[in-house]
mmCIF file of C-alpha atoms in Angstrom:
data_model
loop_
_atom_site.group_PDB
_atom_site.id
_atom_site.type_symbol
_atom_site.label_atom_id
_atom_site.label_comp_id
_atom_site.label_asym_id
_atom_site.label_seq_id
_atom_site.Cartn_x
_atom_site.Cartn_y
_atom_site.Cartn_z
ATOM 1 C CA UNK O 1268 18.465 0.333 2.437
ATOM 2 C CA UNK O 1269 20.777 -0.934 5.161
ATOM 3 C CA UNK O 1270 22.461 1.695 7.336
ATOM 4 C CA UNK O 1271 26.197 2.020 6.670
ATOM 5 C CA UNK O 1272 28.242 1.906 9.870
ATOM 6 C CA UNK O 1273 31.222 4.275 9.338
ATOM 7 C CA UNK O 1274 34.449 2.884 10.765
ATOM 8 C CA UNK O 1275 35.784 -0.602 11.447
ATOM 9 C CA UNK O 1276 33.721 -3.311 13.142
ATOM 10 C CA UNK O 1277 33.997 -6.970 13.983
ATOM 11 C CA UNK O 1278 31.641 -9.644 15.283
ATOM 12 C CA UNK O 1279 31.783 -11.859 18.339
ATOM 13 C CA UNK O 1280 29.942 -15.158 18.773
ATOM 14 C CA UNK O 1281 29.615 -16.971 22.084
ATOM 15 C CA UNK O 1282 30.312 -20.675 21.543
ATOM 16 C CA UNK O 1283 30.619 -22.816 18.430
ATOM 17 C CA UNK O 1284 28.606 -22.185 15.269
ATOM 18 C CA UNK O 1285 28.275 -23.369 11.672
ATOM 19 C CA UNK O 1286 28.906 -21.548 8.396
ATOM 20 C CA UNK O 1287 26.916 -23.056 5.542
ATOM 21 C CA UNK O 1288 27.350 -21.954 1.933
ATOM 22 C CA UNK O 1289 24.701 -23.216 -0.460
ATOM 23 C CA UNK O 1290 23.874 -22.312 -4.006
ATOM 24 C CA UNK O 1291 22.893 -23.119 -7.530
ATOM 25 C CA UNK O 1292 24.431 -22.623 -10.952
ATOM 26 C CA UNK O 1293 22.523 -22.264 -14.206
ATOM 27 C CA UNK O 1294 24.410 -24.548 -16.599
ATOM 28 C CA UNK O 1295 22.005 -24.235 -19.553
ATOM 29 C CA UNK O 1296 20.642 -20.701 -19.796
ATOM 30 C CA UNK O 1297 17.867 -21.617 -22.227
ATOM 31 C CA UNK O 1298 16.468 -24.246 -19.836
ATOM 32 C CA UNK O 1299 14.468 -21.657 -17.866
ATOM 33 C CA UNK O 1300 11.762 -24.248 -17.171
ATOM 34 C CA UNK O 1301 14.430 -26.225 -15.270
ATOM 35 C CA UNK O 1302 16.396 -23.592 -13.342
ATOM 36 C CA UNK O 1303 13.612 -21.143 -12.474
ATOM 37 C CA UNK O 1304 11.802 -23.619 -10.164
ATOM 38 C CA UNK O 1305 15.110 -24.318 -8.369
ATOM 39 C CA UNK O 1306 15.626 -20.590 -7.850
ATOM 40 C CA UNK O 1307 12.005 -20.069 -6.763
ATOM 41 C CA UNK O 1308 12.276 -22.869 -4.167
ATOM 42 C CA UNK O 1309 14.750 -20.763 -2.167
ATOM 43 C CA UNK O 1310 12.131 -18.229 -1.046
ATOM 44 C CA UNK O 1311 9.896 -20.654 0.886
ATOM 45 C CA UNK O 1312 12.933 -22.231 2.559
ATOM 46 C CA UNK O 1313 14.335 -18.882 3.724
ATOM 47 C CA UNK O 1314 10.896 -17.744 4.935
ATOM 48 C CA UNK O 1315 10.487 -20.990 6.870
ATOM 49 C CA UNK O 1316 13.885 -20.518 8.523
ATOM 50 C CA UNK O 1317 13.308 -16.902 9.543
ATOM 51 C CA UNK O 1318 9.857 -17.751 10.910
ATOM 52 C CA UNK O 1319 11.136 -20.693 13.013
ATOM 53 C CA UNK O 1320 14.224 -19.501 14.894
ATOM 54 C CA UNK O 1321 14.191 -22.624 17.065
ATOM 55 C CA UNK O 1322 15.528 -24.491 14.011
ATOM 56 C CA UNK O 1323 18.969 -23.020 14.783
ATOM 57 C CA UNK O 1324 19.196 -20.730 11.755
ATOM 58 C CA UNK O 1325 20.843 -17.367 12.532
ATOM 59 C CA UNK O 1326 20.670 -15.595 9.175
ATOM 60 C CA UNK O 1327 21.769 -15.481 5.552
ATOM 61 C CA UNK O 1328 23.323 -13.270 2.901
ATOM 62 C CA UNK O 1329 22.460 -13.631 -0.805
ATOM 63 C CA UNK O 1330 25.187 -13.259 -3.413
ATOM 64 C CA UNK O 1331 24.561 -13.289 -7.147
ATOM 65 C CA UNK O 1332 26.998 -14.084 -9.931
ATOM 66 C CA UNK O 1333 26.582 -14.345 -13.687
ATOM 67 C CA UNK O 1334 25.139 -17.877 -13.539
ATOM 68 C CA UNK O 1335 25.061 -18.453 -9.794
ATOM 69 C CA UNK O 1336 23.007 -17.720 -6.716
ATOM 70 C CA UNK O 1337 24.890 -18.269 -3.465
ATOM 71 C CA UNK O 1338 23.669 -18.071 0.103
ATOM 72 C CA UNK O 1339 26.023 -17.616 3.032
ATOM 73 C CA UNK O 1340 24.255 -18.911 6.130
ATOM 74 C CA UNK O 1341 24.995 -19.087 9.835
ATOM 75 C CA UNK O 1342 23.626 -21.835 12.090
ATOM 76 C CA UNK O 1343 23.814 -22.633 15.792
ATOM 77 C CA UNK O 1344 24.917 -26.238 15.176
ATOM 78 C CA UNK O 1345 25.556 -28.844 12.503
ATOM 79 C CA UNK O 1346 22.906 -31.077 14.061
ATOM 80 C CA UNK O 1347 20.241 -28.397 13.607
ATOM 81 C CA UNK O 1348 21.326 -27.782 10.009
ATOM 82 C CA UNK O 1349 21.186 -31.490 9.215
ATOM 83 C CA UNK O 1350 17.779 -31.858 10.869
ATOM 84 C CA UNK O 1351 16.421 -29.000 8.768
ATOM 85 C CA UNK O 1352 17.880 -30.464 5.554
ATOM 86 C CA UNK O 1353 15.961 -33.697 6.145
ATOM 87 C CA UNK O 1354 12.574 -32.038 6.610
ATOM 88 C CA UNK O 1355 10.377 -29.034 5.914
ATOM 89 C CA UNK O 1356 10.617 -26.985 2.737
ATOM 90 C CA UNK O 1357 14.155 -28.196 2.027
ATOM 91 C CA UNK O 1358 13.100 -31.828 1.786
ATOM 92 C CA UNK O 1359 10.269 -30.866 -0.590
ATOM 93 C CA UNK O 1360 12.682 -28.896 -2.810
ATOM 94 C CA UNK O 1361 15.293 -31.681 -2.694
ATOM 95 C CA UNK O 1362 12.781 -34.276 -3.896
ATOM 96 C CA UNK O 1363 11.524 -31.991 -6.687
ATOM 97 C CA UNK O 1364 15.099 -31.312 -7.816
ATOM 98 C CA UNK O 1365 15.949 -35.015 -7.963
ATOM 99 C CA UNK O 1366 12.766 -35.765 -9.913
ATOM 100 C CA UNK O 1367 12.872 -32.899 -12.430
ATOM 101 C CA UNK O 1368 16.630 -32.422 -12.874
ATOM 102 C CA UNK O 1369 18.506 -35.276 -11.255
ATOM 103 C CA UNK O 1370 21.728 -35.681 -13.219
ATOM 104 C CA UNK O 1371 20.696 -34.029 -16.518
ATOM 105 C CA UNK O 1372 23.239 -31.216 -16.026
ATOM 106 C CA UNK O 1373 20.928 -28.245 -16.624
ATOM 107 C CA UNK O 1374 21.257 -26.898 -13.089
ATOM 108 C CA UNK O 1375 24.076 -27.392 -10.621
ATOM 109 C CA UNK O 1376 23.647 -27.279 -6.861
ATOM 110 C CA UNK O 1377 26.231 -27.317 -4.109
ATOM 111 C CA UNK O 1378 26.864 -26.700 -0.457
ATOM 112 C CA UNK O 1379 29.841 -26.405 1.864
ATOM 113 C CA UNK O 1380 29.605 -26.790 5.644
ATOM 114 C CA UNK O 1381 32.130 -25.474 8.154
ATOM 115 C CA UNK O 1382 31.965 -26.186 11.889
ATOM 116 C CA UNK O 1383 33.563 -23.212 13.640
ATOM 117 C CA UNK O 1384 34.955 -23.660 17.140
ATOM 118 C CA UNK O 1385 34.559 -20.850 19.637
ATOM 119 C CA UNK O 1386 37.234 -18.215 19.019
ATOM 120 C CA UNK O 1387 38.567 -19.856 15.817
ATOM 121 C CA UNK O 1388 37.386 -17.145 13.446
ATOM 122 C CA UNK O 1389 37.807 -13.441 12.870
ATOM 123 C CA UNK O 1390 36.153 -10.847 10.683
ATOM 124 C CA UNK O 1391 36.375 -7.167 9.841
ATOM 125 C CA UNK O 1392 33.830 -4.822 8.295
ATOM 126 C CA UNK O 1393 34.893 -1.337 7.197
ATOM 127 C CA UNK O 1394 32.228 1.235 6.343
ATOM 128 C CA UNK O 1395 29.648 -1.516 5.857
ATOM 129 C CA UNK O 1396 26.083 -2.125 6.941
ATOM 130 C CA UNK O 1397 25.795 -5.036 9.346
ATOM 131 C CA UNK O 1398 26.686 -7.976 7.105
ATOM 132 C CA UNK O 1399 27.322 -11.695 7.407
ATOM 133 C CA UNK O 1400 28.468 -12.709 10.857
ATOM 134 C CA UNK O 1401 28.235 -9.067 11.908
ATOM 135 C CA UNK O 1402 24.497 -9.201 11.245
ATOM 136 C CA UNK O 1403 23.778 -12.397 13.197
ATOM 137 C CA UNK O 1404 26.176 -11.994 16.140
ATOM 138 C CA UNK O 1405 27.391 -9.260 18.464
ATOM 139 C CA UNK O 1406 28.592 -6.349 16.302
ATOM 140 C CA UNK O 1407 31.298 -4.246 17.967
ATOM 141 C CA UNK O 1408 33.996 -1.682 17.120
ATOM 142 C CA UNK O 1409 37.303 -3.181 15.943
ATOM 143 C CA UNK O 1410 39.486 -1.393 18.482
ATOM 144 C CA UNK O 1411 41.911 -2.500 21.179
ATOM 145 C CA UNK O 1412 41.760 -6.284 21.508
ATOM 146 C CA UNK O 1413 39.797 -6.401 18.216
ATOM 147 C CA UNK O 1414 41.964 -3.999 16.188
ATOM 148 C CA UNK O 1415 44.019 -6.522 14.150
ATOM 149 C CA UNK O 1416 43.313 -9.945 12.698
ATOM 150 C CA UNK O 1417 45.864 -11.575 15.027
ATOM 151 C CA UNK O 1418 44.358 -9.883 18.079
ATOM 152 C CA UNK O 1419 40.858 -10.984 17.068
ATOM 153 C CA UNK O 1420 42.277 -14.530 16.916
ATOM 154 C CA UNK O 1421 43.642 -14.238 20.469
ATOM 155 C CA UNK O 1422 47.224 -13.182 19.726
ATOM 156 C CA UNK O 1423 49.114 -9.924 20.035
ATOM 157 C CA UNK O 1424 50.639 -7.558 17.487
ATOM 158 C CA UNK O 1425 50.570 -3.979 16.307
ATOM 159 C CA UNK O 1426 48.611 -2.764 13.270
ATOM 160 C CA UNK O 1427 50.586 -2.873 10.000
ATOM 161 C CA UNK O 1428 49.111 0.522 9.098
ATOM 162 C CA UNK O 1429 47.523 3.104 11.397
ATOM 163 C CA UNK O 1430 43.869 2.412 12.073
ATOM 164 C CA UNK O 1431 41.721 5.196 10.586
ATOM 165 C CA UNK O 1432 40.013 7.339 13.180
ATOM 166 C CA UNK O 1433 36.311 8.031 12.836
ATOM 167 C CA UNK O 1434 35.910 11.506 11.308
ATOM 168 C CA UNK O 1435 33.901 12.747 14.308
ATOM 169 C CA UNK O 1436 36.815 11.760 16.609
ATOM 170 C CA UNK O 1437 39.252 13.847 14.517
ATOM 171 C CA UNK O 1438 37.413 17.152 15.155
#
């Protein structure tokens, strides 16, 4: 189990990066023979990415919904993401999907790609294990310059509510 980090934290990335959200949706629950292979194809792709860091992949988070599986991924660049999509395990899975499912509607797939410029993002994690960007980038306490959303985005302001102090600091 991941270690919970009591308190408030943020993440800092040097340079630009890419956020990639990809997933599938089971449209016809009874079509297990259609959606299970799509789901099972994710494992080899993720293994390939973690084993080949030079591909530009930083990490992923899995999120499950009633009919959906979603992956939140972080990449060094769009070019590296696109190169990966056109080769390796992803290309194999893409071809299989088009052949076995195509446009029959049993399984939906999607992705969204966001190119993030250096400094044009902010995040906060309260009482969380390292998660998302905080797991793939520098993870640091959300104090001082990092205390509020506006400050993390380069501006100035005061907190709307007092920032909780770590319990050890209160003793």
